[in-house]
mmCIF file of C-alpha atoms in Angstrom:
data_model
loop_
_atom_site.group_PDB
_atom_site.id
_atom_site.type_symbol
_atom_site.label_atom_id
_atom_site.label_comp_id
_atom_site.label_asym_id
_atom_site.label_seq_id
_atom_site.Cartn_x
_atom_site.Cartn_y
_atom_site.Cartn_z
ATOM 1 C CA MET A 272 29.736 -1.995 -4.691
ATOM 2 C CA ASP A 273 27.542 0.744 -6.247
ATOM 3 C CA ASN A 274 27.484 4.432 -5.447
ATOM 4 C CA ASN A 275 24.508 4.076 -3.125
ATOM 5 C CA SER A 276 26.099 1.467 -0.900
ATOM 6 C CA VAL A 277 27.180 2.477 2.570
ATOM 7 C CA LEU A 278 30.687 1.909 3.915
ATOM 8 C CA SER A 279 30.146 1.501 7.627
ATOM 9 C CA SER A 280 32.675 2.093 10.411
ATOM 10 C CA ALA A 281 35.346 4.750 9.950
ATOM 11 C CA LYS A 282 38.004 2.371 11.252
ATOM 12 C CA GLN A 283 37.079 -0.389 8.806
ATOM 13 C CA ARG A 284 37.295 1.876 5.779
ATOM 14 C CA GLU A 285 40.443 3.732 6.942
ATOM 15 C CA ASN A 286 42.901 1.580 4.971
ATOM 16 C CA LEU A 287 40.760 1.775 1.833
ATOM 17 C CA PHE A 288 40.460 5.543 2.242
ATOM 18 C CA LEU A 289 44.216 6.061 2.697
ATOM 19 C CA LYS A 290 44.952 3.785 -0.249
ATOM 20 C CA LYS A 291 42.678 5.870 -2.477
ATOM 21 C CA VAL A 292 44.180 9.148 -1.225
ATOM 22 C CA TYR A 293 47.764 8.138 -1.951
ATOM 23 C CA LEU A 294 46.931 6.453 -5.254
ATOM 24 C CA TRP A 295 45.192 9.599 -6.494
ATOM 25 C CA MET A 296 48.047 11.748 -5.215
ATOM 26 C CA ALA A 297 50.571 9.550 -7.049
ATOM 27 C CA GLY A 298 48.387 9.690 -10.164
ATOM 28 C CA GLY A 299 48.279 13.480 -9.966
ATOM 29 C CA LEU A 300 52.061 13.686 -9.653
ATOM 30 C CA LEU A 301 52.459 11.362 -12.641
ATOM 31 C CA VAL A 302 50.133 13.512 -14.757
ATOM 32 C CA THR A 303 52.057 16.613 -13.688
ATOM 33 C CA ALA A 304 55.434 15.080 -14.552
ATOM 34 C CA LEU A 305 54.289 13.776 -17.932
ATOM 35 C CA THR A 306 52.708 17.113 -18.852
ATOM 36 C CA ALA A 307 55.789 19.074 -17.763
ATOM 37 C CA PHE A 308 58.123 16.901 -19.830
ATOM 38 C CA LEU A 309 55.766 16.940 -22.825
ATOM 39 C CA VAL A 310 55.493 20.730 -22.837
ATOM 40 C CA ALA A 311 59.215 21.254 -22.177
ATOM 41 C CA SER A 312 60.123 18.991 -25.099
ATOM 42 C CA SER A 313 57.993 20.978 -27.549
ATOM 43 C CA ALA A 314 59.400 24.278 -28.796
ATOM 44 C CA THR A 315 55.958 25.213 -30.103
ATOM 45 C CA LEU A 316 54.253 24.694 -26.754
ATOM 46 C CA MET A 317 57.032 26.513 -24.887
ATOM 47 C CA ARG A 318 56.699 29.506 -27.221
ATOM 48 C CA ALA A 319 52.931 29.471 -26.806
ATOM 49 C CA LEU A 320 53.266 29.517 -23.018
ATOM 50 C CA TYR A 321 56.181 31.868 -22.516
ATOM 51 C CA SER A 322 56.104 34.264 -25.466
ATOM 52 C CA ASN A 323 53.857 36.542 -23.374
ATOM 53 C CA ALA A 324 52.387 36.565 -19.875
ATOM 54 C CA LEU A 325 48.730 35.947 -20.795
ATOM 55 C CA PRO A 326 48.825 32.123 -21.163
ATOM 56 C CA LEU A 327 50.538 31.698 -17.779
ATOM 57 C CA ILE A 328 48.099 34.108 -16.128
ATOM 58 C CA LEU A 329 45.188 32.101 -17.535
ATOM 59 C CA LEU A 330 46.729 28.865 -16.288
ATOM 60 C CA PHE A 331 47.229 30.275 -12.781
ATOM 61 C CA VAL A 332 43.636 31.548 -12.726
ATOM 62 C CA ALA A 333 42.430 28.101 -13.802
ATOM 63 C CA GLU A 334 44.480 26.475 -11.018
ATOM 64 C CA PHE A 335 43.023 28.756 -8.352
ATOM 65 C CA ALA A 336 39.505 28.181 -9.691
ATOM 66 C CA ILE A 337 39.886 24.392 -9.583
ATOM 67 C CA VAL A 338 41.341 24.430 -6.041
ATOM 68 C CA PHE A 339 38.444 26.670 -4.949
ATOM 69 C CA ILE A 340 35.893 24.302 -6.491
ATOM 70 C CA LEU A 341 37.446 21.189 -4.981
ATOM 71 C CA SER A 342 38.039 22.725 -1.555
ATOM 72 C CA GLY A 343 34.787 24.622 -1.180
ATOM 73 C CA ARG A 344 32.188 22.871 -3.316
ATOM 74 C CA ILE A 345 33.268 19.253 -3.603
ATOM 75 C CA GLU A 346 30.122 18.007 -1.873
ATOM 76 C CA LYS A 347 28.105 19.388 -4.818
ATOM 77 C CA LEU A 348 30.218 17.551 -7.409
ATOM 78 C CA SER A 349 29.909 13.985 -8.574
ATOM 79 C CA SER A 350 32.938 11.804 -7.897
ATOM 80 C CA GLY A 351 33.651 11.765 -11.642
ATOM 81 C CA ALA A 352 33.662 15.571 -11.788
ATOM 82 C CA ALA A 353 35.946 15.728 -8.726
ATOM 83 C CA ILE A 354 38.382 13.300 -10.334
ATOM 84 C CA GLY A 355 38.287 15.253 -13.601
ATOM 85 C CA CYS A 356 39.008 18.528 -11.777
ATOM 86 C CA PHE A 357 41.928 17.006 -9.899
ATOM 87 C CA LEU A 358 43.503 15.526 -13.024
ATOM 88 C CA ALA A 359 42.938 18.786 -14.919
ATOM 89 C CA TYR A 360 44.649 20.681 -12.098
ATOM 90 C CA SER A 361 47.570 18.236 -12.181
ATOM 91 C CA ALA A 362 47.969 18.698 -15.944
ATOM 92 C CA ILE A 363 47.749 22.500 -15.751
ATOM 93 C CA ASN A 364 50.300 22.517 -12.951
ATOM 94 C CA GLY A 365 52.551 20.357 -15.101
ATOM 95 C CA ALA A 366 52.357 22.934 -17.876
ATOM 96 C CA THR A 367 53.328 25.739 -15.496
ATOM 97 C CA LEU A 368 56.245 23.661 -14.165
ATOM 98 C CA SER A 369 57.575 22.881 -17.641
ATOM 99 C CA SER A 370 60.008 25.772 -17.322
ATOM 100 C CA LEU A 371 61.851 23.895 -14.564
ATOM 101 C CA VAL A 372 62.245 20.851 -16.799
ATOM 102 C CA TYR A 373 63.469 23.097 -19.606
ATOM 103 C CA LEU A 374 65.925 24.989 -17.384
ATOM 104 C CA TYR A 375 67.411 22.013 -15.566
ATOM 105 C CA ALA A 376 67.348 19.352 -18.280
ATOM 106 C CA GLY A 377 70.733 17.673 -18.388
ATOM 107 C CA THR A 378 71.440 18.335 -14.704
ATOM 108 C CA ASN A 379 70.750 16.209 -11.645
ATOM 109 C CA ILE A 380 68.867 19.010 -9.885
ATOM 110 C CA LEU A 381 65.338 17.762 -10.590
ATOM 111 C CA SER A 382 66.101 14.124 -9.838
ATOM 112 C CA LEU A 383 67.942 15.033 -6.634
ATOM 113 C CA ALA A 384 65.133 17.349 -5.557
ATOM 114 C CA PHE A 385 62.495 14.708 -6.331
ATOM 115 C CA VAL A 386 64.231 11.933 -4.379
ATOM 116 C CA THR A 387 64.824 14.254 -1.419
ATOM 117 C CA THR A 388 61.220 15.430 -1.529
ATOM 118 C CA ALA A 389 59.951 11.851 -1.596
ATOM 119 C CA VAL A 390 62.005 10.906 1.471
ATOM 120 C CA VAL A 391 60.991 14.025 3.416
ATOM 121 C CA PHE A 392 57.336 13.612 2.419
ATOM 122 C CA VAL A 393 57.138 9.937 3.391
ATOM 123 C CA VAL A 394 58.717 10.534 6.816
ATOM 124 C CA ALA A 395 56.394 13.477 7.544
ATOM 125 C CA ALA A 396 53.297 11.653 6.263
ATOM 126 C CA LEU A 397 54.077 8.562 8.347
ATOM 127 C CA TYR A 398 54.515 10.711 11.432
ATOM 128 C CA GLY A 399 51.234 12.529 10.846
ATOM 129 C CA THR A 400 49.380 9.282 10.180
ATOM 130 C CA PHE A 401 50.660 7.160 13.043
ATOM 131 C CA THR A 402 51.482 9.579 15.849
ATOM 132 C CA LYS A 403 49.128 9.346 18.816
ATOM 133 C CA ARG A 404 49.714 13.025 19.529
ATOM 134 C CA SER A 405 47.189 15.528 18.210
ATOM 135 C CA ILE A 406 48.937 18.088 16.011
ATOM 136 C CA LYS A 407 45.758 19.946 15.111
ATOM 137 C CA GLY A 408 47.094 23.000 16.968
ATOM 138 C CA TRP A 409 49.904 23.384 14.425
ATOM 139 C CA GLY A 410 47.482 24.806 11.865
ATOM 140 C CA GLY A 411 47.483 28.400 13.088
ATOM 141 C CA TRP A 412 51.258 28.596 13.413
ATOM 142 C CA LEU A 413 51.799 27.045 9.992
ATOM 143 C CA SER A 414 49.335 29.489 8.418
ATOM 144 C CA MET A 415 51.268 32.394 9.932
ATOM 145 C CA GLY A 416 54.499 30.864 8.645
ATOM 146 C CA LEU A 417 53.073 30.664 5.119
ATOM 147 C CA ILE A 418 51.942 34.272 5.252
ATOM 148 C CA ALA A 419 55.397 35.302 6.450
ATOM 149 C CA ILE A 420 57.059 33.446 3.568
ATOM 150 C CA ILE A 421 54.754 35.091 1.028
ATOM 151 C CA VAL A 422 55.403 38.575 2.444
ATOM 152 C CA VAL A 423 59.180 38.099 2.629
ATOM 153 C CA SER A 424 59.213 36.621 -0.882
ATOM 154 C CA LEU A 425 57.403 39.686 -2.231
ATOM 155 C CA VAL A 426 59.884 41.958 -0.463
ATOM 156 C CA ASN A 427 62.787 39.969 -1.873
ATOM 157 C CA MET A 428 61.473 40.493 -5.390
ATOM 158 C CA PHE A 429 62.603 44.104 -4.977
ATOM 159 C CA ILE A 430 65.718 43.420 -2.892
ATOM 160 C CA GLY A 431 67.007 40.485 -4.932
ATOM 161 C CA SER A 432 69.023 38.995 -2.060
ATOM 162 C CA SER A 433 70.332 35.497 -2.803
ATOM 163 C CA ARG A 434 70.976 34.933 0.916
ATOM 164 C CA LEU A 435 67.397 35.852 1.787
ATOM 165 C CA ASP A 436 66.138 33.633 -1.038
ATOM 166 C CA MET A 437 68.026 30.698 0.481
ATOM 167 C CA ILE A 438 66.513 31.421 3.899
ATOM 168 C CA ILE A 439 63.041 31.587 2.337
ATOM 169 C CA SER A 440 63.609 28.264 0.553
ATOM 170 C CA ILE A 441 64.805 26.491 3.704
ATOM 171 C CA ALA A 442 61.876 27.904 5.667
ATOM 172 C CA GLY A 443 59.522 26.798 2.879
ATOM 173 C CA VAL A 444 60.796 23.216 3.038
ATOM 174 C CA ALA A 445 60.407 23.207 6.820
ATOM 175 C CA ILE A 446 56.870 24.624 6.785
ATOM 176 C CA PHE A 447 55.570 22.334 4.044
ATOM 177 C CA THR A 448 57.181 19.329 5.733
ATOM 178 C CA LEU A 449 55.252 20.171 8.901
ATOM 179 C CA LEU A 450 52.151 20.791 6.771
ATOM 180 C CA THR A 451 52.542 17.301 5.307
ATOM 181 C CA ALA A 452 52.377 15.804 8.797
ATOM 182 C CA TRP A 453 49.469 18.084 9.713
ATOM 183 C CA ASP A 454 47.555 17.327 6.510
ATOM 184 C CA SER A 455 48.167 13.593 6.930
ATOM 185 C CA GLN A 456 46.462 13.720 10.315
ATOM 186 C CA LYS A 457 43.773 15.964 8.837
ATOM 187 C CA VAL A 458 43.119 13.366 6.133
ATOM 188 C CA LEU A 459 42.446 10.752 8.814
ATOM 189 C CA ALA A 460 40.068 13.181 10.506
ATOM 190 C CA MET A 461 38.203 13.689 7.207
ATOM 191 C CA ASN A 462 37.398 9.983 7.182
ATOM 192 C CA ASN A 463 36.520 9.854 10.881
ATOM 193 C CA ASN A 464 34.186 12.852 10.595
ATOM 194 C CA TYR A 465 31.829 10.819 8.432
ATOM 195 C CA GLY A 466 31.330 8.334 11.265
ATOM 196 C CA ALA A 467 29.535 5.131 10.299
ATOM 197 C CA MET A 468 27.745 6.472 7.226
ATOM 198 C CA MET A 469 29.573 7.030 3.940
ATOM 199 C CA SER A 470 28.620 6.180 0.384
ATOM 200 C CA GLU A 471 31.211 5.107 -2.155
ATOM 201 C CA ASP A 472 30.641 8.375 -4.012
ATOM 202 C CA GLU A 473 31.480 10.326 -0.839
ATOM 203 C CA LEU A 474 34.535 8.150 -0.243
ATOM 204 C CA ASN A 475 35.856 8.910 -3.727
ATOM 205 C CA LYS A 476 35.270 12.652 -3.336
ATOM 206 C CA ILE A 477 36.986 13.060 0.027
ATOM 207 C CA SER A 478 39.814 10.853 -1.265
ATOM 208 C CA ILE A 479 40.344 13.375 -4.060
ATOM 209 C CA LEU A 480 40.250 16.249 -1.560
ATOM 210 C CA GLY A 481 42.820 14.521 0.658
ATOM 211 C CA ALA A 482 44.988 13.743 -2.360
ATOM 212 C CA LEU A 483 44.913 17.413 -3.416
ATOM 213 C CA GLU A 484 46.075 18.584 0.030
ATOM 214 C CA LEU A 485 49.026 16.185 0.081
ATOM 215 C CA TYR A 486 49.819 16.759 -3.608
ATOM 216 C CA LEU A 487 50.204 20.494 -2.918
ATOM 217 C CA ASP A 488 52.517 19.792 0.030
ATOM 218 C CA PHE A 489 54.692 17.528 -2.131
ATOM 219 C CA ILE A 490 54.893 20.009 -5.002
ATOM 220 C CA ASN A 491 55.825 22.906 -2.720
ATOM 221 C CA ILE A 492 58.574 20.942 -0.971
ATOM 222 C CA LEU A 493 59.894 19.969 -4.414
ATOM 223 C CA LEU A 494 59.888 23.569 -5.673
ATOM 224 C CA TYR A 495 61.756 24.904 -2.653
ATOM 225 C CA LEU A 496 64.314 22.102 -2.864
ATOM 226 C CA VAL A 497 64.875 22.839 -6.557
ATOM 227 C CA ARG A 498 65.639 26.446 -5.598
ATOM 228 C CA ILE A 499 68.072 25.301 -2.909
ATOM 229 C CA PHE A 500 69.943 22.849 -5.156
ATOM 230 C CA ALA A 501 69.986 25.291 -8.072
ATOM 231 C CA SER A 502 71.373 28.040 -5.841
ATOM 232 C CA ARG A 503 74.113 25.776 -4.537
ATOM 233 C CA ARG A 504 75.076 24.864 -8.105
ATOM 234 C CA ASP A 505 75.189 28.508 -9.182
ATOM 235 C CA ASN A 506 77.416 29.373 -6.246
#
């Protein structure tokens, strides 16, 4: 099937669309994990990243730029460019997460957090995909919850309360779990919004966009769980 062919009927292409979304998401997570372990295992790369703040700042700027491009301008990209941006984002994110691998190597914190994240993510994604109830209205409340977490986290940078940090982490897991369900239903809507007319190029691009949304949910749940398990170990 070439890029100009039309995939008709949103319902008929739903399984293919979901398969592509979750395969790309899994591919992104694999790239992130491999990059994180590669960087963490190299003293040279770790020094290059963490000897001063500039490399990390540049990486964070690159991440925001890629998310902006994929979220706001994906229709102007080719499917190949969209895939390249997503994989580049996954690799950059892996580099920024290498510090976690370095810090918790030799412990069970990362493996425990990953398994727990996978279970939580799958349950939430299945609910969002198969529930007959519309959860579109959750979006506003979840956005306010995210803003609240960001504000409280900034405040806690000055307070340094371990109890508040635990509350923030638990709230973060809860919010991103609900976001996983919400984004899973949103992904279905992305497919349905195209109706009966979609080219293979369009299918690939919105699959990447859906994969990015769910990838970010997974990563954030993982990060908050790492904080929770690490805090429990330190106490």
